[in-house]
Each structure stands twice: as C-alpha cells, then as structure tokens.
Coordinates of C-alpha atoms and ligand atoms in Angstrom, one line a residue:
M1 CA 9.9 10.4 25.7
S2 CA 7.7 7.4 24.8
A3 CA 4.4 8.0 24.0
P4 CA 2.0 6.3 26.6
A5 CA -0.4 3.8 23.8
V6 CA -3.4 5.5 23.0
A7 CA -4.8 3.5 20.6
S8 CA -4.2 0.5 22.1
T9 CA -6.7 -2.7 22.7
P10 CA -9.8 -1.8 25.6
S11 CA -10.6 -4.9 25.2
P12 CA -9.9 -6.2 28.6
A13 CA -10.6 -10.0 28.5
H14 CA -8.9 -10.0 25.4
G15 CA -5.9 -7.9 26.3
T16 CA -4.4 -10.6 28.5
L17 CA -4.3 -13.1 25.7
H18 CA -2.6 -11.1 22.8
K19 CA -0.5 -8.7 24.3
C20 CA 1.8 -7.8 21.2
G21 CA 5.1 -7.4 22.2
D22 CA 6.1 -8.4 25.5
I23 CA 5.0 -12.2 24.3
S24 CA 4.6 -12.4 20.9
A25 CA 7.3 -12.5 18.7
T26 CA 6.6 -10.2 16.7
P27 CA 9.7 -7.3 16.1
L28 CA 9.2 -3.9 18.3
K29 CA 10.4 -1.7 15.5
S30 CA 12.2 1.3 17.0
S31 CA 14.7 3.7 17.1
I32 CA 16.8 5.3 19.2
V33 CA 19.1 8.7 18.8
F34 CA 22.3 9.4 20.5
S35 CA 25.3 11.5 20.9
I36 CA 29.6 10.9 20.4
N37 CA 31.9 12.5 21.1
D38 CA 34.6 11.6 17.4
R39 CA 37.0 9.2 19.1
I40 CA 38.4 6.4 17.2
G41 CA 36.4 2.6 17.0
I42 CA 33.5 5.1 19.7
L43 CA 30.6 3.9 16.8
D44 CA 31.9 0.6 16.0
E45 CA 32.0 0.6 20.5
C46 CA 27.8 1.3 20.7
L47 CA 27.6 -1.2 17.5
A48 CA 28.5 -4.4 19.7
A49 CA 26.5 -3.4 22.4
I50 CA 23.9 -3.8 21.0
K51 CA 25.2 -7.4 18.7
A52 CA 25.2 -8.5 22.4
L53 CA 22.2 -8.0 23.1
S54 CA 21.7 -10.1 19.3
I55 CA 20.5 -7.5 18.1
N56 CA 19.3 -7.2 14.8
L57 CA 19.8 -3.4 13.6
T58 CA 17.5 -2.3 10.1
R59 CA 18.9 0.9 9.6
I60 CA 21.4 3.6 10.4
E61 CA 22.2 7.2 10.3
S62 CA 24.9 9.8 11.1
R63 CA 24.7 13.5 11.7
P64 CA 26.8 15.7 13.0
S65 CA 25.7 17.8 16.1
K66 CA 24.3 21.0 16.1
T67 CA 25.5 22.0 19.3
D68 CA 29.7 20.9 20.2
D69 CA 32.3 20.7 16.9
W70 CA 33.5 17.0 16.0
D71 CA 30.0 15.0 18.0
Y72 CA 28.1 13.5 16.1
D73 CA 24.3 12.5 16.1
F74 CA 23.2 8.7 15.4
F75 CA 20.2 6.9 14.7
V76 CA 20.0 3.7 14.9
D77 CA 16.4 1.7 14.2
F78 CA 16.6 -1.4 15.7
A79 CA 13.9 -4.9 16.1
A80 CA 13.5 -6.1 20.0
T81 CA 11.5 -8.3 20.7
S82 CA 10.1 -7.2 24.2
S83 CA 9.9 -3.5 25.2
D84 CA 12.2 -5.1 28.7
Q85 CA 14.3 -5.2 25.2
V86 CA 14.5 -1.4 24.2
A87 CA 15.3 -0.9 27.9
S88 CA 18.4 -2.6 27.7
V89 CA 19.4 -0.7 24.9
V90 CA 19.4 2.5 26.4
K91 CA 21.2 0.6 29.4
A92 CA 24.3 -0.3 27.4
L93 CA 24.5 2.3 25.0
E94 CA 24.8 4.8 28.3
P95 CA 28.3 3.9 29.2
L96 CA 29.2 4.8 26.0
A97 CA 27.2 7.8 24.2
K98 CA 25.4 10.8 25.6
Q99 CA 21.6 11.9 25.4
V100 CA 20.4 8.6 24.6
H101 CA 17.3 9.2 23.8
I102 CA 14.2 5.8 22.3
V103 CA 13.2 8.1 19.3
G104 CA 9.5 6.0 19.3
T105 CA 9.2 2.6 19.1
A106 CA 6.3 0.8 16.9
G107 CA 2.9 0.3 18.6
D108 CA 3.1 2.9 21.4
T109 CA 4.0 6.5 20.3
L110 CA 1.4 7.3 18.6
P111 CA 0.3 11.3 19.0
E112 CA -1.7 11.8 22.0
S113 CA -4.7 13.0 19.5
T114 CA -5.3 10.4 17.7
P115 CA -8.7 8.8 17.6
W116 CA -8.9 5.0 18.8
F117 CA -8.8 2.3 15.6
P118 CA -8.9 -1.6 16.4
R119 CA -5.7 -3.5 16.0
K120 CA -6.9 -7.0 16.6
M121 CA -9.5 -8.8 14.4
V122 CA -11.5 -10.1 18.1
D123 CA -11.1 -5.6 18.3
L124 CA -14.6 -5.5 15.8
D125 CA -16.8 -6.6 18.6
T126 CA -16.4 -4.1 20.5
F127 CA -18.4 -2.4 17.5
A128 CA -21.9 -4.6 18.2
D129 CA -23.9 -2.7 20.3
K130 CA -22.6 0.7 18.5
V131 CA -25.2 1.2 15.8
L132 CA -27.1 4.4 14.3
E133 CA -30.8 5.0 14.1
M134 CA -33.1 2.8 11.8
G135 CA -30.9 0.4 13.2
E136 CA -33.2 -1.8 16.6
E137 CA -35.2 1.6 17.0
L138 CA -37.1 2.1 14.3
D139 CA -37.8 6.2 12.2
A140 CA -41.2 6.9 12.5
D141 CA -41.5 7.5 8.1
H142 CA -39.9 3.6 8.2
P143 CA -42.4 1.2 6.2
G144 CA -41.6 -1.0 8.9
A145 CA -42.8 1.7 12.2
K146 CA -45.8 0.9 13.0
D147 CA -46.1 -2.6 11.8
P148 CA -45.5 -4.1 15.0
V149 CA -45.0 -8.1 13.9
Y150 CA -42.0 -6.4 11.1
R151 CA -40.8 -4.6 15.0
A152 CA -40.4 -7.9 16.8
R153 CA -39.0 -9.7 14.2
R154 CA -36.1 -6.5 13.8
A155 CA -35.4 -7.1 16.9
E156 CA -35.1 -10.6 16.8
I157 CA -32.2 -11.5 13.9
T158 CA -30.1 -8.4 15.4
K159 CA -30.4 -10.0 19.0
I160 CA -28.0 -12.2 16.6
A161 CA -25.1 -9.4 16.0
K162 CA -25.6 -7.9 19.4
T163 CA -24.0 -10.9 20.5
Y164 CA -21.8 -12.0 17.8
K165 CA -19.0 -11.7 18.9
T166 CA -15.5 -13.0 15.9
G167 CA -14.7 -16.4 15.1
M168 CA -17.8 -17.9 15.3
P169 CA -20.5 -19.4 12.5
I170 CA -22.6 -16.5 12.1
P171 CA -25.9 -18.5 13.4
H172 CA -28.5 -19.2 10.8
I173 CA -32.2 -17.8 10.2
E174 CA -35.0 -19.5 9.7
Y175 CA -36.9 -16.7 7.0
T176 CA -40.4 -16.6 7.3
K177 CA -43.0 -17.8 3.8
E178 CA -43.3 -13.3 4.0
E179 CA -39.5 -12.3 4.0
N180 CA -38.9 -15.4 1.2
E181 CA -41.3 -13.5 -1.4
T182 CA -40.1 -10.6 -0.7
W183 CA -36.4 -11.6 -1.5
G184 CA -38.1 -13.3 -4.3
A185 CA -39.6 -10.1 -5.7
V186 CA -36.0 -8.2 -5.6
F187 CA -34.2 -11.0 -6.7
N188 CA -36.2 -11.4 -10.2
K189 CA -36.7 -7.7 -10.3
L190 CA -32.8 -7.5 -10.2
T191 CA -31.8 -10.8 -12.3
T192 CA -33.5 -9.1 -15.3
M193 CA -31.3 -6.1 -15.3
F194 CA -28.4 -7.5 -14.3
P195 CA -27.0 -8.8 -17.7
S196 CA -27.3 -5.0 -19.2
H197 CA -26.7 -2.7 -16.1
A198 CA -24.1 -4.8 -13.5
C199 CA -20.1 -4.4 -14.0
R200 CA -18.5 -8.0 -15.8
E201 CA -17.1 -8.3 -11.9
H202 CA -20.1 -9.1 -11.1
Q203 CA -21.8 -11.1 -13.2
Y204 CA -19.0 -13.8 -13.3
V205 CA -19.2 -13.8 -9.8
F206 CA -22.8 -13.9 -9.5
P207 CA -23.8 -17.7 -11.1
L208 CA -20.4 -19.2 -8.3
L209 CA -23.3 -17.7 -6.1
V210 CA -26.2 -19.5 -7.2
Q211 CA -24.0 -22.5 -7.4
N212 CA -22.2 -22.5 -4.4
C213 CA -24.5 -20.2 -1.5
H214 CA -28.0 -21.2 -2.9
Y215 CA -29.1 -18.1 -4.5
G216 CA -32.7 -18.1 -6.0
P217 CA -35.9 -15.9 -6.1
E218 CA -37.4 -19.1 -3.4
A219 CA -35.3 -18.3 -0.4
I220 CA -33.2 -16.2 1.5
P221 CA -29.5 -17.5 1.0
Q222 CA -26.9 -17.2 4.7
L223 CA -25.2 -15.1 5.5
D224 CA -22.6 -18.2 6.9
S225 CA -22.3 -19.3 3.6
V226 CA -22.1 -16.3 1.9
S227 CA -18.5 -15.5 4.2
R228 CA -17.6 -19.1 3.8
F229 CA -17.8 -18.3 0.3
L230 CA -16.4 -15.0 0.8
K231 CA -13.5 -15.2 2.9
D232 CA -12.2 -18.4 -0.3
C233 CA -12.1 -16.2 -3.2
T234 CA -9.9 -12.7 -1.0
G235 CA -10.8 -12.8 1.9
F236 CA -13.0 -10.8 2.7
T237 CA -16.3 -12.5 5.4
L238 CA -19.2 -11.2 6.5
R239 CA -19.9 -10.1 9.9
P240 CA -23.2 -9.6 11.6
V241 CA -24.0 -6.0 11.7
M242 CA -27.5 -4.9 14.7
G243 CA -27.7 -1.4 11.8
L244 CA -25.4 1.1 10.1
L245 CA -22.8 1.7 12.5
T246 CA -20.4 4.7 12.7
S247 CA -18.3 5.7 9.2
R248 CA -15.3 5.3 11.3
D249 CA -16.9 2.1 12.9
F250 CA -17.7 1.0 9.2
L251 CA -14.7 1.8 7.1
N252 CA -12.7 -0.1 10.0
G253 CA -13.6 -2.5 9.6
L254 CA -12.3 -2.8 5.5
A255 CA -9.0 -3.3 7.2
F256 CA -9.7 -6.5 8.0
R257 CA -10.6 -7.2 4.9
V258 CA -14.9 -8.0 7.1
F259 CA -18.1 -6.4 5.4
H260 CA -20.9 -5.6 8.5
S261 CA -24.0 -7.0 6.8
T262 CA -27.4 -6.5 7.9
Q263 CA -29.1 -10.2 8.1
Y264 CA -32.7 -9.2 8.3
I265 CA -34.9 -7.7 5.4
R266 CA -36.7 -4.8 4.3
H267 CA -40.0 -4.3 4.7
H268 CA -42.8 -6.8 2.1
S269 CA -44.8 -3.3 1.5
R270 CA -41.6 -1.9 -0.3
P271 CA -39.0 -4.7 -2.3
L272 CA -38.8 -2.8 -4.5
Y273 CA -36.5 0.3 -2.4
T274 CA -35.1 2.0 1.2
P275 CA -33.1 4.1 2.1
E276 CA -31.4 1.5 4.2
P277 CA -29.4 -1.4 4.0
D278 CA -30.2 -5.2 4.5
V279 CA -29.6 -8.8 2.9
C280 CA -31.2 -7.8 0.1
H281 CA -29.2 -5.2 -0.8
E282 CA -25.7 -6.9 0.8
L283 CA -26.1 -10.4 -0.1
L284 CA -27.5 -9.1 -4.1
G285 CA -25.3 -5.4 -4.2
H286 CA -21.8 -6.1 -2.2
V287 CA -21.5 -9.9 -2.1
P288 CA -19.9 -10.5 -5.6
L289 CA -17.9 -8.0 -5.9
F290 CA -16.2 -8.4 -3.1
A291 CA -15.3 -11.7 -4.8
N292 CA -13.1 -10.0 -7.4
P293 CA -9.2 -9.6 -5.8
D294 CA -9.3 -5.8 -6.8
F295 CA -12.4 -4.6 -5.9
A296 CA -11.9 -6.5 -2.0
D297 CA -8.2 -4.5 -2.6
F298 CA -9.7 -1.2 -3.7
S299 CA -12.3 -1.9 -0.6
Q300 CA -9.7 -3.1 2.0
E301 CA -7.5 0.1 1.2
I302 CA -10.2 2.4 2.3
G303 CA -10.3 0.5 5.7
L304 CA -6.6 1.3 6.5
A305 CA -6.7 5.0 5.4
S306 CA -9.8 5.3 7.8
L307 CA -7.2 4.3 10.8
G308 CA -7.3 6.8 13.0
A309 CA -7.8 9.6 11.2
S310 CA -9.7 12.8 11.6
D311 CA -12.8 13.1 11.6
E312 CA -12.5 15.4 8.5
D313 CA -11.1 13.3 6.8
I314 CA -13.5 10.2 7.8
E315 CA -15.9 12.2 6.7
R316 CA -13.9 12.4 3.3
L317 CA -14.2 8.4 3.3
A318 CA -17.0 7.8 3.4
T319 CA -17.8 10.1 0.5
I320 CA -15.2 8.2 -1.6
Y321 CA -16.7 5.1 0.1
W322 CA -19.3 6.5 -1.3
F323 CA -19.3 7.0 -4.8
T324 CA -18.0 4.1 -4.7
V325 CA -18.9 0.8 -2.8
E326 CA -22.4 2.3 -2.9
F327 CA -22.6 4.0 -6.2
G328 CA -20.2 4.0 -8.0
I329 CA -20.4 3.3 -11.6
C330 CA -16.5 2.4 -14.1
R331 CA -16.2 2.3 -17.6
Q332 CA -16.3 -1.3 -19.6
G333 CA -15.0 -1.3 -23.7
D334 CA -17.1 1.5 -24.2
K335 CA -19.9 1.3 -22.4
I336 CA -20.9 2.3 -18.5
R337 CA -21.8 -0.3 -16.0
A338 CA -22.5 -0.7 -11.9
Y339 CA -20.3 -1.7 -9.7
G340 CA -21.8 0.1 -6.6
A341 CA -24.5 -1.9 -4.5
G342 CA -26.9 0.8 -4.1
L343 CA -27.0 0.5 -7.6
L344 CA -27.1 -3.3 -7.1
S345 CA -29.3 -3.7 -5.0
S346 CA -32.3 -1.2 -6.8
F347 CA -34.1 -1.4 -9.6
G348 CA -35.1 1.9 -9.7
E349 CA -32.1 3.3 -9.8
L350 CA -30.0 0.8 -11.3
E351 CA -32.2 1.6 -14.5
Y352 CA -32.0 5.5 -13.6
C353 CA -28.0 5.3 -13.0
L354 CA -27.5 4.4 -16.9
S355 CA -30.6 6.3 -18.6
G356 CA -28.3 9.0 -19.0
K357 CA -30.2 11.7 -17.7
P358 CA -27.7 12.6 -14.3
E359 CA -24.3 14.3 -14.3
L360 CA -21.4 11.6 -14.5
R361 CA -17.9 13.1 -13.7
P362 CA -14.1 11.2 -13.5
F363 CA -13.3 9.8 -10.4
E364 CA -11.1 12.4 -9.2
P365 CA -11.1 11.0 -5.6
A366 CA -9.9 15.1 -4.5
K367 CA -13.0 16.4 -5.7
V368 CA -15.2 13.4 -5.4
A369 CA -13.6 13.4 -0.8
A370 CA -15.3 17.6 -1.1
Q371 CA -19.3 16.7 -3.4
K372 CA -22.5 16.8 -1.3
Y373 CA -24.6 14.1 -1.8
P374 CA -29.2 13.0 -0.4
I375 CA -28.7 9.6 0.7
T376 CA -33.0 9.2 1.0
E377 CA -32.9 10.1 -3.4
Y378 CA -31.4 8.6 -6.8
Q379 CA -28.1 10.4 -7.6
P380 CA -27.4 13.3 -8.8
V381 CA -23.5 12.9 -9.3
Y382 CA -22.0 9.4 -9.7
F383 CA -18.6 9.4 -10.7
V384 CA -17.1 6.6 -13.9
A385 CA -13.8 4.7 -12.8
E386 CA -11.1 3.6 -15.7
S387 CA -10.9 0.0 -13.6
F388 CA -10.7 -0.9 -10.2
K389 CA -7.3 -1.1 -9.2
D390 CA -7.1 2.4 -10.7
A391 CA -9.4 3.8 -8.7
Q392 CA -7.2 1.9 -5.5
M393 CA -4.4 3.5 -6.8
R394 CA -6.4 6.4 -7.3
V395 CA -7.4 6.5 -4.0
R396 CA -4.3 5.1 -2.5
E397 CA -2.3 8.8 -3.5
F398 CA -5.1 10.5 -1.8
A399 CA -4.8 8.9 1.0
T400 CA -1.2 10.2 1.3
S401 CA -2.4 13.6 1.5
L402 CA -4.1 13.1 4.6
D403 CA -2.7 15.1 7.7
R404 CA -2.2 11.7 9.6
P405 CA 1.1 11.5 11.0
F406 CA 2.2 7.6 11.0
S407 CA 0.6 4.8 8.3
V408 CA -0.5 1.5 8.4
R409 CA 0.0 -2.3 7.2
Y410 CA -2.1 -5.3 7.6
N411 CA -1.2 -8.6 8.7
A412 CA -3.1 -11.1 7.1
Y413 CA -0.8 -14.2 9.3
T414 CA -1.9 -12.5 12.8
E415 CA -5.3 -10.6 11.6
S416 CA -3.7 -7.4 12.5
I417 CA -2.0 -4.0 12.1
E418 CA 1.2 -2.6 11.8
I419 CA 1.8 0.5 12.8
L420 CA 4.6 1.5 10.1
D421 CA 6.8 4.7 10.8
S422 CA 5.7 7.6 10.5
K423 CA 5.5 9.6 7.1
Ligands
HBI501 N1 -23.3 1.2 8.3 N2 -24.0 -1.8 8.5 C1 -23.7 -0.6 6.9 N3 -23.8 -0.7 6.1 C2 -23.0 0.4 5.3 O1 -23.6 -0.2 4.6 C3 -22.7 1.6 6.4 C4 -23.1 2.0 6.8 N4 -22.7 2.7 8.2 C5 -21.8 4.2 7.2 C6 -21.8 4.1 6.0 N5 -22.4 2.4 5.5 C7 -21.9 4.8 5.1 O2 -22.7 5.5 4.6 C8 -20.5 5.9 4.9 O3 -20.1 6.2 5.9 C9 -19.4 4.7 5.5
NLE502 N1 -30.9 2.5 -1.4 C1 -30.6 0.9 -1.4 C2 -31.8 -0.2 -2.4 O1 -33.3 0.3 -2.6 O2 -31.7 -2.1 -2.4 C3 -29.7 0.6 -0.6 C4 -29.1 1.8 -0.5 C5 -28.8 0.9 1.3 C6 -26.9 2.5 1.5
FE503 FE1 -24.4 -1.0 1.6

C-alpha cells in the first residue's frame, strides 16, 4: 500500500551522504492498521509484539470492523527508526492479526501527483540554472540590453550564482566605480524618504546594517557579510541567484529561510527604477525586513505553504507574496507605512503608495490571492496589514484551505522539511 517516494531528492551526489530514514536517527512516523478477532488479551499480545521490537507507539485507536461481527480494526502510529523496522512490525503482527496494512510512513506517502519540492537545504542547489527571462539574457527593451559592457559584466557576476553550492561563503565582488556610483545615487535618494515612509521595523534595522555590514553611499555592501548578519538575527540567509526564478522555486527557498538574491546592479542610465530585482532592491528593500523575527516567520509561512503545492496554489501564494513582501503596506499607530521591498527600493513608487492616490484595502489572504496586478508599473491597489503577526496568522489559516493533502514543518536542526500526517 505504501506509495513510492515521489517527492524525494533527485540529487545523487548528496543522496548517498544524507539518506534519511535508514541511517539517520530521525523517527519515521508510521501508521498501521490491522483487524483482530475479538478474544481476551489479543490486543495486549499485538502490542507486546511491537514492544518486543523496542518501538515507541504514539497513537492507538480502535473501531468496530465493518465486515464481521465482533471484529475490531486497530489503527496504530509508531516511531520506527528505519524502513526495515516498519517491515518487522508487519511481520510480528501477521501471526496474531488479520489484514495487516501499512497505511503510511512519513516521508514516502505523498500522492504521486505531488510536484517535486526540496526536502533539504542542499536540494536548493538544483535551482541554480533554472532562471526565467531577464536573467542572463536581457530583454530587448531593458536599458542594458544594447550595452555590451553592461551585458558582459552581468554575465561575469551571474557566473557566481550559477556555480554556487549550499554552505559556501558567497564570493565577494569587486564592484566598479560606476557600479558603486549607481548604488550611491539610489542609496542617497531612498534614505531621505525612509524616515517618513518606511515601517518602523525597517527603520530599526537600517542603522544596524550601517554599523555591521558597511551600508553607506560609497560602496555596494557584500552579500556574504549581509547574509551572516541576517543569520544572526533570524536565521535567514542569502543565496546568490542569476535572475528571476519561477515562483515555485523562489517561494520554496523561503521555507528554508533562504532568500535568493541577485548580486548585479541595475543599469546606470536609470538608477531610480528597474522592473527586475537587483542588488539595490535586495539590500535596501528586502534585507532590513528579513532581520525582523515576525517578518521572517511570516515569509517562511508562505514558503512552507508552497512546498508541493499545485500550480494554481503557487499562483495564489505568489500573489500573496507580491502584495506583502514586495508591495505590502501596514498600519502603524495612526499612520500607514511601507514594508514591501518593491516599494522600499523604488523612490517613485514609495512616494506614490502613500500619496492617497492608489486604492487601499485590508489584508485578507483569500481576496489578495485572487487580485490581478501589473508588474512593470505602479500598483493600482495595495493591501494594508495590521501587523506581521496578524498577517502570518491569516496566511497560515489561508494555507489550510489549499488543496494539499499533507502538511510540513521545518526542522532547523537538520535544515530539512518534515512531512506531517495527512490533514
Ligand atoms: N526570483 N530571483 C527572484 N527574485 C524575486 O524576487 C522573485 C523571483 N521569482 C518570482 C518572484 N520573485 C515573485 O514575483 C513571486 O512570483 C514569488
Ligand atoms: N521597482 C523596484 C525598484 O526599482 O527597485 C524593483 C522591483 C523588483 C520586483
Ligand atoms: Fe523582491
């Protein structure tokens, strides 16, 4: 009855080293069902047979069997340490009971239609060369498209992301004078607006980034130092990426508290606006928020909901991500402030979103998830969160309404995803 491992790691290089279940001590939560003819002491004998294998039972339920009078079905969950142990339970019960079936073992019972998802941090290595358009090859209308020097420079920088592997320090980049000047222009413009437009969490963290990670108008900070700072704050880390990932891959990374970050900078001809992520957007928009514990929890919640989700649900979650992490605004006292990175890294839109012109609606995930939005111009609608904690609770509640037959939990000690019983 047990289904094949559909969503397991396709990475042979790491598979042998980290074969979960058989060599690790992580318990394999298993469920078994068996029937017994009613007679005194039979259940005791069945349980004793399991006890003799030194296996811990975690749940037991009985119900009258539907087929024969006075038969009973028993549902037992136990924590085995290997798939061999699961088989030995079946063997021990067979002489005592009828119809012994394994209903499921955590980790190998996902429905066959489940899209692949990363189970361990190293699985994120498989995303590296799957970037969408505007990644390595620039679009024709991109300001850098016809500039061969810019193109060559981007290719050089994205090479780092292409070959990056989990656990490596992020390679430093020697930015050019021109690149640092572009950064300086963006930095100086935005920092004049933050006091009146950025949420208080962003404002709290910003000086710490100046102190700890060399944020300032002179030079682009290095991702490696920023990643180590974030790790200390919330466990979030940065991972270099060549460009836009699919929504699925990008959101899956958040489940591990990993934020995929570009390392190149926008074209110098248009410092104050770009439709695509660049190092200004990541460092000035996203990073300060990922240093906040409630925001980190909120972001990971979206990531966890995306693991193994259907394409339709990925679309909904990406839309929620869009209207929160990218373009979210929130109520703070009697003011409304920006916390979305797409706002905090864009001088024009940061001003516009709080100008009273666009429509503001309350943050209700089911409604947000269905909202259409433009990606290359200012948003006509923004959603106002009451707090990151409130938004997280709402997203968690929303996630239970998605059609995924299992739930997941992140184990920070092993940096891996645990599959919980069917919901
Ligand atoms: N990829 N590298 C990268 N950075 C993003 O911010 C990003 C992405 N892919 C999709 C995406 N953002 C969102 O617009 C949602 O689709 C999740
Ligand atoms: N428009 C933003 C900026 O100019 O910084 C980037 C948004 C990336 C989604
Ligand atoms: Fe972004």
